[in-house]
Short mmCIF file of C-alpha atoms in Angstrom, two decimals:
data_model
loop_
_atom_site.label_atom_id
_atom_site.label_comp_id
_atom_site.label_asym_id
_atom_site.label_seq_id
_atom_site.Cartn_x
_atom_site.Cartn_y
_atom_site.Cartn_z
CA UNK S 1 84.45 127.82 84.16
CA UNK S 2 85.75 131.00 85.90
CA UNK S 3 83.41 133.29 84.03
CA UNK S 4 80.35 131.17 84.80
CA UNK S 5 81.23 130.91 88.54
CA UNK S 6 81.85 134.65 88.89
CA UNK S 7 78.62 135.66 87.11
CA UNK S 8 76.57 133.34 89.27
CA UNK S 9 78.27 134.50 92.50
CA UNK S 10 77.68 138.19 91.80
CA UNK S 11 73.98 137.90 92.37
CA UNK S 12 74.15 137.10 96.06
CA UNK S 13 75.29 139.10 99.04
CA UNK S 14 78.34 137.68 100.92
CA UNK S 15 77.68 136.02 104.26
CA UNK S 16 80.18 138.30 105.84
CA UNK S 17 83.56 139.90 105.18
CA UNK S 18 85.84 137.10 104.01
CA UNK S 19 88.71 135.95 106.10
CA UNK S 20 91.08 133.07 105.51
CA UNK S 21 93.31 131.71 108.31
CA UNK S 22 95.92 129.23 107.14
CA UNK S 23 97.66 127.58 110.10
CA UNK S 24 101.42 127.35 109.89
CA UNK S 25 101.44 124.02 108.19
CA UNK S 26 99.19 125.29 105.35
CA UNK S 27 100.79 128.68 104.73
CA UNK S 28 102.00 127.87 101.19
CA UNK S 29 98.64 126.54 100.10
CA UNK S 30 96.89 129.50 101.80
CA UNK S 31 98.97 132.16 99.87
CA UNK S 32 98.08 130.38 96.57
CA UNK S 33 94.37 130.40 97.37
CA UNK S 34 94.57 134.06 98.41
CA UNK S 35 96.20 134.96 95.08
CA UNK S 36 93.12 133.57 93.22
CA UNK S 37 90.61 135.27 95.54
CA UNK S 38 92.33 138.69 95.21
CA UNK S 39 92.62 138.32 91.43
CA UNK S 40 88.94 137.27 90.88
CA UNK S 41 87.46 139.94 93.17
CA UNK S 42 89.61 142.68 91.71
CA UNK S 43 88.48 141.72 88.14
CA UNK S 44 84.86 141.13 89.15
CA UNK S 45 82.50 143.91 88.12
CA UNK S 46 79.48 144.47 90.33
CA UNK S 47 76.96 147.26 90.70
CA UNK S 48 76.75 146.40 94.42
CA UNK S 49 80.49 146.72 95.09
CA UNK S 50 79.98 150.12 96.83
CA UNK S 51 77.00 148.90 99.02
CA UNK S 52 77.39 148.25 102.76
CA UNK S 53 76.68 144.52 102.23
CA UNK S 54 79.84 144.34 100.15
CA UNK S 55 82.04 146.24 102.68
CA UNK S 56 85.57 144.83 102.74
CA UNK S 57 84.81 142.74 99.56
CA UNK S 58 87.75 143.75 97.49
CA UNK S 59 91.13 143.69 99.43
CA UNK S 60 94.78 143.21 98.84
CA UNK S 61 94.74 140.04 100.92
CA UNK S 62 92.16 137.90 102.69
CA UNK S 63 94.65 136.18 104.94
CA UNK S 64 94.29 137.07 108.60
CA UNK S 65 97.24 137.29 110.91
CA UNK S 66 96.96 134.37 113.31
CA UNK S 67 99.77 132.47 115.01
CA UNK S 68 100.29 129.87 117.70
CA UNK S 69 103.40 130.65 119.74
CA UNK S 70 104.87 127.98 122.05
CA UNK S 71 106.63 127.91 125.40
CA UNK S 72 109.68 125.86 126.04
CA UNK S 73 107.58 123.34 127.87
CA UNK S 74 105.59 122.61 124.62
CA UNK S 75 102.48 124.50 125.74
CA UNK S 76 100.94 126.99 123.39
CA UNK S 77 98.22 129.57 122.77
CA UNK S 78 96.31 130.73 119.73
CA UNK S 79 96.47 134.37 118.84
CA UNK S 80 94.70 136.49 116.21
CA UNK S 81 96.08 139.97 115.66
CA UNK S 82 93.13 141.58 114.05
CA UNK S 83 89.27 141.80 114.40
CA UNK S 84 87.23 138.91 113.17
CA UNK S 85 83.87 140.15 114.42
CA UNK S 86 81.06 139.34 111.80
CA UNK S 87 83.59 137.67 109.44
CA UNK S 88 82.96 134.63 107.36
CA UNK S 89 86.07 132.65 108.35
CA UNK S 90 87.81 129.74 106.56
CA UNK S 91 90.57 128.00 108.61
CA UNK S 92 92.99 125.80 106.61
CA UNK S 93 94.91 123.05 108.52
CA UNK S 94 97.23 120.36 107.37
CA UNK S 95 97.46 117.71 110.04
CA UNK S 96 100.04 115.77 108.14
CA UNK S 97 102.87 118.47 108.01
CA UNK S 98 105.59 116.73 109.88
CA UNK S 99 108.21 119.28 108.64
CA UNK S 100 107.24 121.84 111.38
CA UNK S 101 109.11 121.62 114.62
CA UNK S 102 109.05 123.29 118.05
CA UNK S 103 111.44 123.25 121.02
CA UNK S 104 110.50 120.92 123.82
CA UNK S 105 112.78 121.12 126.93
CA UNK S 106 115.74 121.82 124.64
CA UNK S 107 114.83 119.09 122.14
CA UNK S 108 113.50 119.72 118.59
CA UNK S 109 110.03 118.03 118.38
CA UNK S 110 108.35 117.39 115.06
CA UNK S 111 104.62 118.29 114.96
CA UNK S 112 102.24 115.37 114.93
CA UNK S 113 98.59 115.34 113.77
CA UNK S 114 97.59 115.80 117.46
CA UNK S 115 99.63 118.99 117.65
CA UNK S 116 98.18 120.42 114.46
CA UNK S 117 94.57 119.51 115.67
CA UNK S 118 95.18 121.11 119.00
CA UNK S 119 96.48 124.30 117.28
CA UNK S 120 93.22 124.43 115.12
CA UNK S 121 91.24 124.29 118.41
CA UNK S 122 93.32 127.11 119.82
CA UNK S 123 92.60 129.38 116.92
CA UNK S 124 88.90 128.65 117.09
CA UNK S 125 89.05 129.41 120.81
CA UNK S 126 90.90 132.67 120.06
CA UNK S 127 88.00 133.67 117.71
CA UNK S 128 85.81 133.46 120.75
CA UNK S 129 82.46 133.04 119.01
CA UNK S 130 82.77 136.58 117.39
CA UNK S 131 82.78 135.39 113.77
CA UNK S 132 79.58 135.11 111.71
CA UNK S 133 80.48 131.64 110.48
CA UNK S 134 83.48 129.32 110.70
CA UNK S 135 84.38 126.80 108.06
CA UNK S 136 87.30 124.36 108.69
CA UNK S 137 88.98 123.11 105.60
CA UNK S 138 90.92 120.09 106.70
CA UNK S 139 92.09 118.19 103.53
CA UNK S 140 93.34 115.09 105.32
CA UNK S 141 90.64 114.47 107.91
CA UNK S 142 92.12 114.06 111.36
CA UNK S 143 92.15 110.48 112.59
CA UNK S 144 89.96 109.53 109.53
CA UNK S 145 91.54 106.03 109.57
CA UNK S 146 90.07 105.48 113.08
CA UNK S 147 86.48 105.98 111.85
CA UNK S 148 84.78 102.75 113.07
CA UNK S 149 85.04 100.42 116.07
CA UNK S 150 86.00 96.78 115.47
CA UNK S 151 87.09 96.03 119.03
CA UNK S 152 87.22 97.83 122.38
CA UNK S 153 88.83 100.98 120.89
CA UNK S 154 88.39 104.71 120.59
CA UNK S 155 86.39 106.46 117.82
CA UNK S 156 88.90 109.43 117.35
CA UNK S 157 87.46 110.97 114.10
CA UNK S 158 83.90 111.05 115.36
CA UNK S 159 85.02 112.61 118.65
CA UNK S 160 87.08 115.23 116.77
CA UNK S 161 84.20 116.27 114.55
CA UNK S 162 81.85 116.57 117.50
CA UNK S 163 84.41 118.61 119.36
CA UNK S 164 84.75 121.06 116.42
CA UNK S 165 81.04 121.71 116.07
CA UNK S 166 80.66 122.13 119.83
CA UNK S 167 83.30 124.87 119.61
CA UNK S 168 81.30 126.74 117.04
CA UNK S 169 82.48 125.33 113.64
CA UNK S 170 79.55 125.41 111.14
CA UNK S 171 81.05 123.51 108.16
CA UNK S 172 83.85 121.02 107.73
CA UNK S 173 85.28 120.48 104.25
CA UNK S 174 87.67 117.60 103.71
CA UNK S 175 88.97 115.76 100.75
CA UNK S 176 88.61 112.09 99.92
CA UNK S 177 87.62 111.07 103.46
CA UNK S 178 88.70 107.55 104.25
CA UNK S 179 84.97 106.81 104.97
CA UNK S 180 82.58 109.59 104.44
CA UNK S 181 79.98 107.83 106.80
CA UNK S 182 81.88 109.35 109.66
CA UNK S 183 79.78 112.52 109.03
CA UNK S 184 77.00 110.59 110.78
CA UNK S 185 78.63 111.83 114.03
CA UNK S 186 77.51 115.42 113.30
CA UNK S 187 74.29 114.94 111.30
CA UNK S 188 72.97 118.58 111.81
CA UNK S 189 76.14 120.33 110.50
CA UNK S 190 77.80 120.73 107.05
CA UNK S 191 80.25 118.09 106.06
CA UNK S 192 81.63 117.84 102.43
CA UNK S 193 84.18 115.35 101.19
CA UNK S 194 85.60 116.59 97.96
CA UNK S 195 87.23 114.24 95.31
CA UNK S 196 90.15 115.59 93.23
CA UNK S 197 89.25 113.33 90.20
CA UNK S 198 89.38 116.22 87.73
CA UNK S 199 92.76 117.45 88.87
CA UNK S 200 94.19 113.91 88.48
CA UNK S 201 92.91 113.42 85.03
CA UNK S 202 94.10 116.95 83.99
CA UNK S 203 97.50 116.33 85.54
CA UNK S 204 97.91 112.92 83.82
CA UNK S 205 96.80 114.25 80.39
CA UNK S 206 99.06 117.28 80.57
CA UNK S 207 102.18 115.17 81.26
CA UNK S 208 101.52 112.11 79.15
CA UNK S 209 101.23 112.24 75.47
CA UNK S 210 99.71 109.57 73.15
CA UNK S 211 97.38 107.98 75.67
CA UNK S 212 94.30 106.27 74.20
CA UNK S 213 91.35 106.96 76.41
CA UNK S 214 89.16 103.94 75.55
CA UNK S 215 88.28 100.60 77.06
CA UNK S 216 90.50 98.80 74.62
CA UNK S 217 93.66 100.60 75.80
CA UNK S 218 93.21 101.78 79.31
CA UNK S 219 91.77 100.43 82.57
CA UNK S 220 91.10 101.83 86.11
CA UNK S 221 92.27 99.74 89.06
CA UNK S 222 91.11 99.84 92.74
CA UNK S 223 93.90 98.44 94.95
CA UNK S 224 91.30 97.27 97.48
CA UNK S 225 87.61 96.91 98.10
CA UNK S 226 87.45 100.10 100.09
CA UNK S 227 88.37 102.25 97.14
CA UNK S 228 85.77 100.89 94.64
CA UNK S 229 83.59 103.93 94.43
CA UNK S 230 86.53 106.09 93.27
CA UNK S 231 87.57 103.66 90.56
CA UNK S 232 83.97 103.20 89.38
CA UNK S 233 83.51 106.94 89.00
CA UNK S 234 86.72 107.47 86.91
CA UNK S 235 85.95 104.36 84.84
CA UNK S 236 82.44 105.65 84.09
CA UNK S 237 83.32 109.21 83.22
CA UNK S 238 86.21 108.14 81.04
CA UNK S 239 84.28 105.18 79.41
CA UNK S 240 86.88 102.58 80.74
CA UNK S 241 86.79 99.11 82.24
CA UNK S 242 87.54 98.55 85.90
CA UNK S 243 89.46 95.96 87.85
CA UNK S 244 89.97 95.36 91.57
CA UNK S 245 92.48 93.74 93.93
CA UNK S 246 91.43 92.45 97.25
CA UNK S 247 93.84 91.72 100.16
CA UNK S 248 94.02 88.05 101.24
CA UNK S 249 95.06 88.26 104.92
CA UNK S 250 96.33 85.82 107.47
CA UNK S 251 93.76 86.11 110.24
CA UNK S 252 95.74 83.74 112.58
CA UNK S 253 98.46 86.39 113.19
CA UNK S 254 98.59 90.06 114.21
CA UNK S 255 101.78 91.91 113.14
CA UNK S 256 102.12 95.71 114.06
CA UNK S 257 98.43 95.65 115.12
CA UNK S 258 97.22 94.28 111.80
CA UNK S 259 96.64 90.88 110.14
CA UNK S 260 99.39 90.49 107.57
CA UNK S 261 98.49 90.45 103.78
CA UNK S 262 99.32 87.11 102.17
CA UNK S 263 98.48 88.02 98.64
CA UNK S 264 96.73 90.54 96.39
CA UNK S 265 93.99 88.77 94.35
CA UNK S 266 92.77 90.33 91.15
CA UNK S 267 89.15 90.61 89.93
CA UNK S 268 88.65 91.88 86.42
CA UNK S 269 89.20 91.38 82.68
CA UNK S 270 92.61 91.01 80.95
CA UNK S 271 95.02 93.92 81.59
CA UNK S 272 97.55 92.75 78.87
CA UNK S 273 98.84 95.70 76.74
CA UNK S 274 96.65 98.20 78.52
CA UNK S 275 97.65 101.40 80.45
CA UNK S 276 96.66 101.23 84.11
CA UNK S 277 95.24 104.05 86.37
CA UNK S 278 95.57 102.88 89.95
CA UNK S 279 93.36 105.11 92.18
CA UNK S 280 93.46 105.34 95.93
CA UNK S 281 92.95 107.81 98.77
CA UNK S 282 96.43 107.77 100.19
CA UNK S 283 99.89 106.37 99.75
CA UNK S 284 101.12 105.64 103.28
CA UNK S 285 104.12 103.37 103.18
CA UNK S 286 103.35 102.60 99.48
CA UNK S 287 103.61 98.83 99.92
CA UNK S 288 100.01 98.13 98.72
CA UNK S 289 100.15 100.17 95.54
CA UNK S 290 103.58 99.00 94.63
CA UNK S 291 102.64 95.31 95.03
CA UNK S 292 99.60 95.99 92.93
CA UNK S 293 101.73 97.59 90.22
CA UNK S 294 104.06 94.54 90.22
CA UNK S 295 101.09 92.19 90.09
CA UNK S 296 99.75 94.17 87.02
CA UNK S 297 103.19 94.07 85.33
CA UNK S 298 103.24 90.28 85.81
CA UNK S 299 99.81 90.25 83.95
CA UNK S 300 101.63 92.21 81.06
CA UNK S 301 100.04 95.54 81.67
CA UNK S 302 101.57 98.48 79.70
CA UNK S 303 102.07 101.84 81.55
CA UNK S 304 101.18 102.24 85.21
CA UNK S 305 99.90 105.50 86.71
CA UNK S 306 99.24 105.70 90.45
CA UNK S 307 96.87 108.45 91.60
CA UNK S 308 96.48 109.10 95.39
CA UNK S 309 94.93 112.23 97.00
CA UNK S 310 97.43 112.15 99.88
CA UNK S 311 101.10 111.16 99.39
CA UNK S 312 102.31 110.47 102.90
CA UNK S 313 105.36 108.36 101.84
CA UNK S 314 105.95 107.40 105.48
CA UNK S 315 108.76 105.07 104.63
CA UNK S 316 110.48 107.42 102.25
CA UNK S 317 110.81 107.43 98.46
CA UNK S 318 113.42 104.60 97.89
CA UNK S 319 110.93 101.95 97.07
CA UNK S 320 109.26 104.19 94.52
CA UNK S 321 112.65 105.02 93.00
CA UNK S 322 113.37 101.35 92.66
CA UNK S 323 109.98 100.53 91.23
CA UNK S 324 110.38 103.33 88.62
CA UNK S 325 113.92 102.14 87.79
CA UNK S 326 112.49 98.62 87.35
CA UNK S 327 109.74 99.77 85.03
CA UNK S 328 106.92 98.86 87.47
CA UNK S 329 105.50 102.39 87.55
CA UNK S 330 105.53 105.23 85.15
CA UNK S 331 104.08 108.22 87.10
CA UNK S 332 102.76 108.90 90.64
CA UNK S 333 100.20 111.63 90.98
CA UNK S 334 99.35 113.21 94.38
CA UNK S 335 97.90 116.56 95.38
CA UNK S 336 99.47 119.53 97.26
CA UNK S 337 96.73 119.30 99.95
CA UNK S 338 99.27 118.02 102.45
CA UNK S 339 103.04 118.74 102.86
CA UNK S 340 105.25 117.60 100.06
CA UNK S 341 108.95 117.21 100.71
CA UNK S 342 111.40 119.02 98.34
CA UNK S 343 112.84 115.50 97.52
CA UNK S 344 109.38 114.38 96.30
CA UNK S 345 108.87 117.46 94.10
CA UNK S 346 112.18 116.72 92.36
CA UNK S 347 111.40 113.13 91.35
CA UNK S 348 111.16 112.31 87.68
CA UNK S 349 108.24 110.00 88.32
CA UNK S 350 106.16 112.52 90.34
CA UNK S 351 103.33 114.75 89.10
CA UNK S 352 101.96 117.40 91.55
CA UNK S 353 98.35 118.18 91.14
CA UNK S 354 97.66 121.75 92.49
CA UNK S 355 94.37 122.07 94.35
CA UNK S 356 94.64 125.82 95.34
CA UNK S 357 92.39 127.13 92.50
CA UNK S 358 89.64 124.54 93.27
CA UNK S 359 89.70 125.41 96.99
CA UNK S 360 89.54 129.20 96.14
CA UNK S 361 86.46 128.39 94.01
CA UNK S 362 84.84 126.62 96.96
CA UNK S 363 85.64 129.47 99.38
CA UNK S 364 84.55 132.19 96.98
CA UNK S 365 81.27 130.38 96.23
CA UNK S 366 80.37 129.52 99.90
CA UNK S 367 81.17 133.15 100.92
CA UNK S 368 78.39 134.17 98.54
CA UNK S 369 76.15 131.52 100.11
CA UNK S 370 75.73 129.79 96.78
CA UNK S 371 75.53 126.05 96.02
CA UNK S 372 78.84 124.31 95.44
CA UNK S 373 77.14 121.12 94.05
CA UNK S 374 78.47 121.68 90.48
CA UNK S 375 82.04 122.13 91.95
CA UNK S 376 81.65 118.75 93.69
CA UNK S 377 80.58 116.98 90.51
CA UNK S 378 83.36 117.58 87.93
CA UNK S 379 81.97 115.40 85.11
CA UNK S 380 81.47 118.33 82.72
CA UNK S 381 84.98 119.71 83.28
CA UNK S 382 86.47 116.20 82.87
CA UNK S 383 84.75 115.75 79.52
CA UNK S 384 86.02 119.14 78.41
CA UNK S 385 89.66 118.38 79.19
CA UNK S 386 89.44 114.96 77.57
CA UNK S 387 87.97 116.38 74.35
CA UNK S 388 90.80 119.02 74.41
CA UNK S 389 93.41 116.31 74.86
CA UNK S 390 91.89 114.21 71.86
CA UNK S 391 92.11 117.29 69.64
CA UNK S 392 95.66 118.16 70.78
CA UNK S 393 94.61 121.49 72.34
CA UNK S 394 95.55 120.72 75.92
#
């Protein structure tokens, strides 16, 4: 994979000198991505390396020094401490990193998605239109759950996307957008929603031995109708059956702004004795996936693996600890695209799927102005890792 990518990229001239700006909440991920970029570009042999078009191509680090200092009143400003003129910039932002705090009138205030989004705009404003191209990599798309209007309400995600492109952002790369159709708000600009399917399958196969990857022993489950496409894709590439739950709601009541769920109804073939892969875009409180896991156990399912791109765990980890203790779940897999608490990383039931190498591939390829379509469709890599698992070479 690496050799193929590098060979292809060598033939094209970079758009501009590469610069990566990870905002404070994304520093850890940014350093991992930088490690791969430095490694590949140091190893890469190119006859053009000395030419003017490749100026600044090989460096010790591609991270630019940017920060957002705050005043005691909570106000802030974006600052970039080095030149970005003519650069091809990639700004990384994690709007879900609640671990960061700032002083507000003597109180410690945790950063909200609104704060992170505002800091992103401050850094774009500090660039001042001097960069050659700006790509925002926002793994969890800001306000993506408010993507459509069902009553007299705001359309936050669409407004945010339009705001970014009006400020000069050329491309927006996100992961597993809640509904990719929100890109219709910016039809003339680049918008990619990337699926971490390959990383989930690789993470599961590396941590679980003796799984039988066939329709007789394993099944993919969508916990709701909204996530059907994810489940269908995994079921097809692995040759498995698929099942789905749909939420039966009580539309006569509204509790916490939503109609309460009465029951999870199952559509699909028998799950008895089979291992389950439950796939979803995010674990928020975790209620839905845990109820689905319990319902599958009642139907005599064997092992249960939950895969979710974003592990928010807004209500803490206690319910997952209890579900693991009771034998309802075996493993939970989420990515490092958003902040992971130290407590989560220590859990016996947790598998961390690292996305830094994948993002580095995307940045490296785009900087060379080369197509990333094969990176967005991981079928070939999935088949390779499955065949390695079956022969015991993984």
